mmCIF file of C-alpha atoms in Angstrom:
data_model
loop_
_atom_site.group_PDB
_atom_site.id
_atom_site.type_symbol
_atom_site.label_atom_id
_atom_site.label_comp_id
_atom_site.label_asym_id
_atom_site.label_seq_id
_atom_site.Cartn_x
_atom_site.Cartn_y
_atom_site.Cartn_z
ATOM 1 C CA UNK A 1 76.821 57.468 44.825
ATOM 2 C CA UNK A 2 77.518 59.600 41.678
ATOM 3 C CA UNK A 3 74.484 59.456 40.625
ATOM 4 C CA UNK A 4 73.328 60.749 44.068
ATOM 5 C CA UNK A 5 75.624 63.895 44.092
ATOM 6 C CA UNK A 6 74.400 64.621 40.784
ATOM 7 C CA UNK A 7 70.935 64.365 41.609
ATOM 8 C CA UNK A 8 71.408 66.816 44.658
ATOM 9 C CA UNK A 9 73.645 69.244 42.988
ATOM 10 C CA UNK A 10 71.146 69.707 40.255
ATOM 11 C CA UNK A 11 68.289 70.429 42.782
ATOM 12 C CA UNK A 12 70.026 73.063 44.208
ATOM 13 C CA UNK A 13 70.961 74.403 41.034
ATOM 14 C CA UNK A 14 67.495 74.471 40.042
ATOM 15 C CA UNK A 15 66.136 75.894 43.451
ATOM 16 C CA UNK A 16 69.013 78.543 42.794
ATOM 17 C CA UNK A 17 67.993 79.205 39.270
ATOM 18 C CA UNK A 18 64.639 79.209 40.472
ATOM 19 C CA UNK A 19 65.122 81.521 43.154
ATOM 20 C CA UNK A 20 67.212 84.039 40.995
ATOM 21 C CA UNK A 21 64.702 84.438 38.157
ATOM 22 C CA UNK A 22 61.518 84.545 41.119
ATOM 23 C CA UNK A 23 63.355 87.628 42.276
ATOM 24 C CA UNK A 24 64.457 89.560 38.963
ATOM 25 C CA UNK A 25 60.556 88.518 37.676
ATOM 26 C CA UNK A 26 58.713 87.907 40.083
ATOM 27 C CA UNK A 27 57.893 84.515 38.260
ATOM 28 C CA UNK A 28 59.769 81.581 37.533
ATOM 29 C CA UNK A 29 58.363 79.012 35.642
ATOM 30 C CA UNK A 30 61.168 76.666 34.397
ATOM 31 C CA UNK A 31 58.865 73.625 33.264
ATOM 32 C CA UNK A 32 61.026 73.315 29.883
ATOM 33 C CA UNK A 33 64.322 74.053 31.689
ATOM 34 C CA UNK A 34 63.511 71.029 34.717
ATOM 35 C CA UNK A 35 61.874 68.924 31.952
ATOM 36 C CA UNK A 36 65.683 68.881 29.744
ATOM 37 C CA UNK A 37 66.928 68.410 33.142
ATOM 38 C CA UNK A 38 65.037 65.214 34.048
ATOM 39 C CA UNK A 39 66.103 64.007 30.472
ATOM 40 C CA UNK A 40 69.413 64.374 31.147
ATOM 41 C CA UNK A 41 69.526 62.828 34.086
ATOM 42 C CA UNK A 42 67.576 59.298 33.635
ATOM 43 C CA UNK A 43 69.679 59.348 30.094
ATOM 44 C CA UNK A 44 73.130 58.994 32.810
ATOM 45 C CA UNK A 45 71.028 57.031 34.967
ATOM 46 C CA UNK A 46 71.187 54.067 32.378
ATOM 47 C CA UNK A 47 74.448 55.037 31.356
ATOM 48 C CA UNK A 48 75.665 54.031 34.462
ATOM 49 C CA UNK A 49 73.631 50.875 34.576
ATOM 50 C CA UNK A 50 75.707 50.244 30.932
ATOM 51 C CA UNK A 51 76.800 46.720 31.833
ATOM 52 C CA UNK A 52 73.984 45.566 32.808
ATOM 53 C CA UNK A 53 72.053 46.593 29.963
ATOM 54 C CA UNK A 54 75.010 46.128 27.494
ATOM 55 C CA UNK A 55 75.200 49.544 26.525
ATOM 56 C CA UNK A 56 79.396 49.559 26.411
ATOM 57 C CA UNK A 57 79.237 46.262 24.284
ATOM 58 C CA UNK A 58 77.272 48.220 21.961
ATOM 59 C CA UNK A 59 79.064 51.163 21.879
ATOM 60 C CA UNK A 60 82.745 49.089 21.901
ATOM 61 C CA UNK A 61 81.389 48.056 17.837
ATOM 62 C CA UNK A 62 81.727 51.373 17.364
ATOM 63 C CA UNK A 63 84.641 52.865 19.227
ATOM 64 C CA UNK A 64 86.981 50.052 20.476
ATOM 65 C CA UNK A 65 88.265 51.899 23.892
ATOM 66 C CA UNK A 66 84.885 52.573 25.029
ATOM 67 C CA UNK A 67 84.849 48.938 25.476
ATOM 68 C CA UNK A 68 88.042 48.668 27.853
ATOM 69 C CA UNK A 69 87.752 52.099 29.480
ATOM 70 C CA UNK A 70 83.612 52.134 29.498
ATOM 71 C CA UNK A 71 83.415 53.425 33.292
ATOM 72 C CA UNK A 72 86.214 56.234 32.899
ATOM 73 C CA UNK A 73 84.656 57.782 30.264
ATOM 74 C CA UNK A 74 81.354 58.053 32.358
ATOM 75 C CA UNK A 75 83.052 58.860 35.564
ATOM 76 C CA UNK A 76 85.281 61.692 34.390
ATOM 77 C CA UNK A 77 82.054 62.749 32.190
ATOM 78 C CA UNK A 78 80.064 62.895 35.676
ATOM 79 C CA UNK A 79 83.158 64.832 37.049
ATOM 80 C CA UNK A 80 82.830 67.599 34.021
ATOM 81 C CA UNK A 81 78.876 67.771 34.875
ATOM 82 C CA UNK A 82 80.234 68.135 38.701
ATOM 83 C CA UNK A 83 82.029 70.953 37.623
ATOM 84 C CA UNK A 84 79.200 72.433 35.274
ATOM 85 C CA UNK A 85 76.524 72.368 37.955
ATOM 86 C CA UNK A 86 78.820 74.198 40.392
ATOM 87 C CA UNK A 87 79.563 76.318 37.797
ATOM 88 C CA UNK A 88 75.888 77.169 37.269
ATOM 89 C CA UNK A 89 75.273 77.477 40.791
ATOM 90 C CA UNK A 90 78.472 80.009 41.471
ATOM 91 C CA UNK A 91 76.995 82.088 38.708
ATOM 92 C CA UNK A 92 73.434 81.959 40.179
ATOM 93 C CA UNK A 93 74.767 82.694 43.708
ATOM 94 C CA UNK A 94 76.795 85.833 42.385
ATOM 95 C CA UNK A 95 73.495 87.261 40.176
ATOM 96 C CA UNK A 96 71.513 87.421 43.667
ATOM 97 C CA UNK A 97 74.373 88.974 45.588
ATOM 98 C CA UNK A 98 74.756 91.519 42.710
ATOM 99 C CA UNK A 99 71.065 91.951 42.900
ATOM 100 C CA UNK A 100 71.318 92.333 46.479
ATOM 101 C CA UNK A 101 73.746 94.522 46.610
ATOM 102 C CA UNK A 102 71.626 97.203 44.383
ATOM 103 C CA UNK A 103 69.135 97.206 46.337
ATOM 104 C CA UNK A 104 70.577 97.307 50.022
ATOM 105 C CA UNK A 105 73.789 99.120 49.228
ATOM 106 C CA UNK A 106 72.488 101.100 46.321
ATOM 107 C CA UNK A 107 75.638 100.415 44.195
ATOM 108 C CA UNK A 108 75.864 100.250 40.420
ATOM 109 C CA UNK A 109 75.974 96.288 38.916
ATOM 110 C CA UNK A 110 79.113 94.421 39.197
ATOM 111 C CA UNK A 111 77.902 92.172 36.384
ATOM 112 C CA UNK A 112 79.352 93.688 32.916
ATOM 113 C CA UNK A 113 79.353 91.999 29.581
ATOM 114 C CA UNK A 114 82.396 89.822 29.691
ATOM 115 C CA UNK A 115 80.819 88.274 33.044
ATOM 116 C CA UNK A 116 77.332 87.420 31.375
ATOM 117 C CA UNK A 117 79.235 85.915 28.528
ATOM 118 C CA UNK A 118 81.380 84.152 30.429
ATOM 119 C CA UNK A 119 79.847 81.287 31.236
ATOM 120 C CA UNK A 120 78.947 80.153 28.067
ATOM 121 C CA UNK A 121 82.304 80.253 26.959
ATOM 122 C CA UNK A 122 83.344 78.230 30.091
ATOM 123 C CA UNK A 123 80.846 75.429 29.580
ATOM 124 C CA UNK A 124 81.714 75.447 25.867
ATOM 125 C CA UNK A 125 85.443 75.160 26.766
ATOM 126 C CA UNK A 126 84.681 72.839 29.950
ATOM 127 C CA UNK A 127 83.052 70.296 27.275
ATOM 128 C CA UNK A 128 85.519 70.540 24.650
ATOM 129 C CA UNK A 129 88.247 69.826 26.769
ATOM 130 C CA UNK A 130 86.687 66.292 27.588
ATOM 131 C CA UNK A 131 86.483 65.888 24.498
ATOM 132 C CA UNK A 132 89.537 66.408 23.223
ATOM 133 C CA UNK A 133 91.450 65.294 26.351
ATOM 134 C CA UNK A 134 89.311 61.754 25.798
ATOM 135 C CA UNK A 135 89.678 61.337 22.539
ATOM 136 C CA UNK A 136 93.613 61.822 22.406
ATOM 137 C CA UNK A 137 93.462 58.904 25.059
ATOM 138 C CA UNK A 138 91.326 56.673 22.677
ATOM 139 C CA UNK A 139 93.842 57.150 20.732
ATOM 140 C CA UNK A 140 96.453 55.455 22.779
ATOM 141 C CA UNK A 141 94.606 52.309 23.123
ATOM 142 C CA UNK A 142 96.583 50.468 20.314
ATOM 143 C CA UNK A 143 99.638 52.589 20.731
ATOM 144 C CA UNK A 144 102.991 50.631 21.232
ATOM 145 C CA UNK A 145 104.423 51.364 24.467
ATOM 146 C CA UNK A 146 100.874 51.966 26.482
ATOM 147 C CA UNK A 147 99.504 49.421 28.647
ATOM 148 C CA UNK A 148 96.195 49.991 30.099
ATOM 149 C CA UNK A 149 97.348 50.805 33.301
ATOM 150 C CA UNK A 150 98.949 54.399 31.300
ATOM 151 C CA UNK A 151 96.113 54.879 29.918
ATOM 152 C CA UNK A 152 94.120 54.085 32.766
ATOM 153 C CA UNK A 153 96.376 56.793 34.753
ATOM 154 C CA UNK A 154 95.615 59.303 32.421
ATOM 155 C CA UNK A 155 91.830 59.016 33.204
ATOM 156 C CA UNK A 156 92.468 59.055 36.684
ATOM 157 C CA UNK A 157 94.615 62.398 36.535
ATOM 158 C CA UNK A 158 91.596 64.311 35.066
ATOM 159 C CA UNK A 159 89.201 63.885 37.507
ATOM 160 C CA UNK A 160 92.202 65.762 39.526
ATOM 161 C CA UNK A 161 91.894 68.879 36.936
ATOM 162 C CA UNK A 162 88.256 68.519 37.678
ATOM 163 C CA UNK A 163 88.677 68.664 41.073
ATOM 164 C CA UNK A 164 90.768 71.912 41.397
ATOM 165 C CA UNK A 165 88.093 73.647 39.065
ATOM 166 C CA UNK A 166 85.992 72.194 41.332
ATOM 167 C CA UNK A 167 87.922 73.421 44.964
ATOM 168 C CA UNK A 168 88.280 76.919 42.686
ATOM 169 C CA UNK A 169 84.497 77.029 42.272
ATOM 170 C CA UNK A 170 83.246 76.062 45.669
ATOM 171 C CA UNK A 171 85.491 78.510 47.330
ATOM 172 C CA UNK A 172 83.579 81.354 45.516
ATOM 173 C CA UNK A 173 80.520 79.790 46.073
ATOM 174 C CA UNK A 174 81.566 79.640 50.115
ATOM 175 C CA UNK A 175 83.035 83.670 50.185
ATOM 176 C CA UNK A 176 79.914 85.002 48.238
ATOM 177 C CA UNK A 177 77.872 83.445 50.360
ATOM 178 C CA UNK A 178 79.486 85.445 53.375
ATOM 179 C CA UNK A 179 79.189 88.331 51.128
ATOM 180 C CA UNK A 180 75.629 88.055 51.308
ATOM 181 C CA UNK A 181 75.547 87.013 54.915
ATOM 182 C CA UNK A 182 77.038 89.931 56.011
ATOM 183 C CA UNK A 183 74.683 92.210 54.100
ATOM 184 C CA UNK A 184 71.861 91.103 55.216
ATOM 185 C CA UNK A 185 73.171 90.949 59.035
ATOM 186 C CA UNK A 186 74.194 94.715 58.051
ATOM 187 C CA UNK A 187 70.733 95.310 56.424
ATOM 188 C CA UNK A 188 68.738 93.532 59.671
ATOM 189 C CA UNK A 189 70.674 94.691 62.377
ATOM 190 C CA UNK B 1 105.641 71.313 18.899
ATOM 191 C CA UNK B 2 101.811 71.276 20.583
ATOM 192 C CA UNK B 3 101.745 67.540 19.445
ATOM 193 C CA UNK B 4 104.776 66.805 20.995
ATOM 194 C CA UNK B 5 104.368 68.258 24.030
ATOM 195 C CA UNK B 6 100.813 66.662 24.184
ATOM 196 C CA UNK B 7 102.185 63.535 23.905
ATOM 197 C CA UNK B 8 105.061 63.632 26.341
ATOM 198 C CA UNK B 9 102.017 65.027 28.891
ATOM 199 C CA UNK B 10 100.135 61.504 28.197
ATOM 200 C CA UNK B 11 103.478 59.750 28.918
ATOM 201 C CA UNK B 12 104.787 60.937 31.532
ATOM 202 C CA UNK B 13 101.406 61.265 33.419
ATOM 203 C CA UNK B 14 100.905 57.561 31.862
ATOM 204 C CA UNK B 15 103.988 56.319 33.565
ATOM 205 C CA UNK B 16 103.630 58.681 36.851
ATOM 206 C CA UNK B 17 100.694 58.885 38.065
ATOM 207 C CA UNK B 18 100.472 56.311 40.315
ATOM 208 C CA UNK B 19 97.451 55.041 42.789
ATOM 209 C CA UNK B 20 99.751 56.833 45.405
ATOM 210 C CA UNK B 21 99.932 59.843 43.845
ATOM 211 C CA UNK B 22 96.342 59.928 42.914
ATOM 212 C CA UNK B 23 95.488 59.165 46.749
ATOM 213 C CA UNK B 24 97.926 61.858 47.999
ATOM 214 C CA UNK B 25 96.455 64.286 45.409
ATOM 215 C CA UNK B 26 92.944 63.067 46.395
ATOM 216 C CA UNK B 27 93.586 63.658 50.251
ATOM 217 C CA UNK B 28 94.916 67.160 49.576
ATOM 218 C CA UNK B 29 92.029 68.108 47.442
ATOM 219 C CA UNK B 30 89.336 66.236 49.411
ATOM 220 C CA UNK B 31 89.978 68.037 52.712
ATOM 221 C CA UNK B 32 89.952 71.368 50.501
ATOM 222 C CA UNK B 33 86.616 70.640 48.876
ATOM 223 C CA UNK B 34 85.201 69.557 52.050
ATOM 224 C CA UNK B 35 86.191 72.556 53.957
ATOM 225 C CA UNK B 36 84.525 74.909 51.273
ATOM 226 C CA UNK B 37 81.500 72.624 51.395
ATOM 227 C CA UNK B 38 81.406 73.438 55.205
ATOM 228 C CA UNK B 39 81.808 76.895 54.651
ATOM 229 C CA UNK B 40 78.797 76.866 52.117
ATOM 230 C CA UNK B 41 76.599 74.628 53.819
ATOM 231 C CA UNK B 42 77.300 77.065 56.995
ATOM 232 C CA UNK B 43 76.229 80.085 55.237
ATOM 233 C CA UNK B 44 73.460 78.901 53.686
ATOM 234 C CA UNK B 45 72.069 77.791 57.667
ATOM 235 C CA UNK B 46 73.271 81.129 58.697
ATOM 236 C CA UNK B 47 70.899 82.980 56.154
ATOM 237 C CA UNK B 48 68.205 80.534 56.919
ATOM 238 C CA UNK B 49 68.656 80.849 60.587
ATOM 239 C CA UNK B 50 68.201 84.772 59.864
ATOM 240 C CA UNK B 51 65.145 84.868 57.803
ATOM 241 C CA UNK B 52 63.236 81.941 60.620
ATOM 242 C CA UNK B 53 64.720 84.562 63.275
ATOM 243 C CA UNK B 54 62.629 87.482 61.061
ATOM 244 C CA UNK B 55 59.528 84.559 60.759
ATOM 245 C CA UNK B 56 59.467 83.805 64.657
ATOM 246 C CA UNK B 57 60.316 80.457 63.436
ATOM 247 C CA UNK B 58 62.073 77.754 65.733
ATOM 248 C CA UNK B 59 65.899 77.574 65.797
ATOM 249 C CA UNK B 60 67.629 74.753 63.709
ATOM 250 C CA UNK B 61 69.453 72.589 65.660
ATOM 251 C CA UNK B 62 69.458 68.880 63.645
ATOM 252 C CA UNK B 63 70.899 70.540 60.463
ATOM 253 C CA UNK B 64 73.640 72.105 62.352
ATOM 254 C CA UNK B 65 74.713 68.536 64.267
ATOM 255 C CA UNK B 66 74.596 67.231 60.887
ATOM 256 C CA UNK B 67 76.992 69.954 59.480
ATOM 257 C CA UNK B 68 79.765 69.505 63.028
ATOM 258 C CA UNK B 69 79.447 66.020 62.137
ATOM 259 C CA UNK B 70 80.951 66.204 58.905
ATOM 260 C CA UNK B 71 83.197 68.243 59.892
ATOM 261 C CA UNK B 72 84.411 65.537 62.789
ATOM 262 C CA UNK B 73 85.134 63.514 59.742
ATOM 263 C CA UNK B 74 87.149 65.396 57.523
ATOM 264 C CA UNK B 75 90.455 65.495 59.329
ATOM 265 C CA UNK B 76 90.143 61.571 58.744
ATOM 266 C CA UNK B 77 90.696 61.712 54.898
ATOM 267 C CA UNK B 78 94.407 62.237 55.689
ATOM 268 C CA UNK B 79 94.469 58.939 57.687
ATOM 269 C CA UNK B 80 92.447 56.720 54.744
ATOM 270 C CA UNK B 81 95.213 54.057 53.355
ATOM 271 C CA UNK B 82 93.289 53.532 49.956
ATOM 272 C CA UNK B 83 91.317 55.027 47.202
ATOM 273 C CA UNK B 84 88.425 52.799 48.175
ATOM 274 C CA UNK B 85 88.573 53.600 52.105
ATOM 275 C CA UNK B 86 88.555 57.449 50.810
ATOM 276 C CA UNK B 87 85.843 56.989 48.547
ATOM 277 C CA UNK B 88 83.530 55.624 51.113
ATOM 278 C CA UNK B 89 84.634 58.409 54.070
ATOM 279 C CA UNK B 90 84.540 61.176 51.630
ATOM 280 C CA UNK B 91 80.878 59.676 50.519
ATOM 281 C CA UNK B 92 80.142 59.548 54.519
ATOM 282 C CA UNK B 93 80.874 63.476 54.749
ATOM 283 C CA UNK B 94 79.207 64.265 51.585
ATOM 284 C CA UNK B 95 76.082 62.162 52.485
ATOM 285 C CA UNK B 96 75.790 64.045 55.831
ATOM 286 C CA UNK B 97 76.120 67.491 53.738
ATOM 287 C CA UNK B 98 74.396 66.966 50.937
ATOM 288 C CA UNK B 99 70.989 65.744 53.256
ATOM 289 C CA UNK B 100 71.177 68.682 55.024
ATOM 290 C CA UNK B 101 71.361 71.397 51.734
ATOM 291 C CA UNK B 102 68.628 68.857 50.243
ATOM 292 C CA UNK B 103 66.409 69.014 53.393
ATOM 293 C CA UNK B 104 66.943 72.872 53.562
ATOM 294 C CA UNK B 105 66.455 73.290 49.999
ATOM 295 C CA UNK B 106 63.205 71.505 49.614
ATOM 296 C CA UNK B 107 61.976 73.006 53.415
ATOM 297 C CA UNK B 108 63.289 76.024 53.243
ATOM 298 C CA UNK B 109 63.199 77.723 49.824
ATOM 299 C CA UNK B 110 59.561 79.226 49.725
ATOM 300 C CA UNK B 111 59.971 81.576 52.912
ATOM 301 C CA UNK B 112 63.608 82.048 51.998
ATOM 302 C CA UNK B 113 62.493 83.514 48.408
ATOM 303 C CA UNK B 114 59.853 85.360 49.858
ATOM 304 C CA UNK B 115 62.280 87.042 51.794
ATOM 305 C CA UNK B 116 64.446 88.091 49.015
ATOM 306 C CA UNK B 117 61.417 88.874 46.972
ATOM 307 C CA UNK B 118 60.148 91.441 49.695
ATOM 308 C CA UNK B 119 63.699 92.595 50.219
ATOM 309 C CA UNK B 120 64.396 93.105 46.455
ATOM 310 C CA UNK B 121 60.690 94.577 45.635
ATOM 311 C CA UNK B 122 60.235 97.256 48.770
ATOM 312 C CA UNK B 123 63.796 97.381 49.847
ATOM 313 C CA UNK B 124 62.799 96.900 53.641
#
């Protein structure tokens, strides 16, 4: 099922991106762009076949807790990508209603610097959060006083700080999309 | 001081955080996320509904059932009694959703770009 969601929120986020560029270019070839994206994706494809193919045995030699913990670290990493895509697609859906909104309303860009830097500085952050947040609980694998079920908790309580970037996210996604509703009802009526 | 207070973060959460807690957390958020995805999905049939409107195209009907549909089923998150049951209604709701912004997507994007296009390029 994960891999499902993933595969459908990446198609819209490449229809979006798709769409955006089409109408700021009037072209959008993103061969290289879907191409890294396809990568991507059959690379977690087999990650999440891992058992099967003994990928967390492997990678256990060389980090113990990937070995207990194997599926958390693959299911919150899912989660981040979740929260990346929408993240993608939010920014995508707020470029065409700025570009919208020049051209029907005739008003100046809402998009200044600190916005179109943004979202590198998000991913970055999104990414080394994981990071850091999973390697602290590596960490506690041999620590006295943790059992597995801690630690286990610990992986379970991030996908909740996924999920409320995630709620965040798809709330702007949901009230920019009225935005542009409503001007285009304005612009056709 | 960070260290520390990283630390007693990973404990307490270690020690708290519960399969209860996580479902009562994951009920609260679920119905939030799920309402939002409405909302999107909604829009997005809205604008299409607009631009086959503009196209003399025929009204979508399917789509929408799909979309009330999902929406029957969120108020049913609260009632789920464990992550598991959750899991599989929440992948219910999402499976209705997601075929219908797939189905769109795919169906939909090459009249609804040329729509922008023409809107963005002469400013009709």
């Amino acid at each position: 099922m994960g891999i499902f969601w993933l595969f459908a929120e990446g198609l819209v986020m490449i229809y979006i991106r798709k769409g955006f560029i089409f109408l700021k270019n009037g072209d959008a070839r993103q061969i290289a762009f879907i191409y890294f994206c396809i990568t991507v994706f059959v690379l977690l494809v087999c990650l999440n076949f891992g058992q099967e193919i003994h990928i967390d045995k492997y990678l256990s030699n060389k980090y113990k807790p990937l070995g207990y913990f194997y599926y958390s670290y693959l299911w919150n990493f899912f989660c981040t990508l979740w929260v990346a895509i929408e993240a993608a697609i939010v920014i995508y859906v707020f470029k065409i209603y700025n570009l919208l909104r020049i051209v029907i309303e005739r008003k100046k860009p809402i998009l200044n610097r600190i916005l179109l830097f943004g979202p590198g500085i998000f991913f970055l952050g999104l990414f080394s959060f994981y990071a850091a947040y999973h390697s602290y609980l590596g960490s506690l694998v041999d620590m006295d006083g943790y059992t597995h079920r801690n630690i286990q908790n610990s992986f379970t309580f991030y996908i909740k700080i996924c999920g409320m970037f995630w709620i965040i996210i798809e709330w702007i996604v949901g009230l920019t999309g009225l935005k542009i509703f409503f001007l285009l009802k304005k612009k056709l009526a | 001081m960070i260290s520390e207070l990283t630390d007693m973060f990973f404990w307490e959460i270690g020690k708290r955080f519960s399969t209860e807690a996580y479902l009562l957390t994951t009920k609260v958020q679920g119905i939030l996320w799920s309402i939002s995805d409405i909302i999107i999905i909604y829009v997005m049939l809205k604008i299409i509904s607009l631009i086959r409107e503009k196209n003399r195209k025929k009204k979508i009907i399917f789509r929408y059932i799909f979309l009330w549909l999902s929406a029957i089923l969120v108020p049913f998150l609260v009632f789920t009694a464990s992550p598991r049951q959750f899991f599989i209604l929440e992948s219910v709701i999402f499976g209705l959703q997601f075929c219908v912004l797939i189905y769109s997507v795919i169906t939909e994007a090459k009249d609804t770009i040329a729509f922008f296009r023409k809107m963005v390029v002469d400013g009709f």
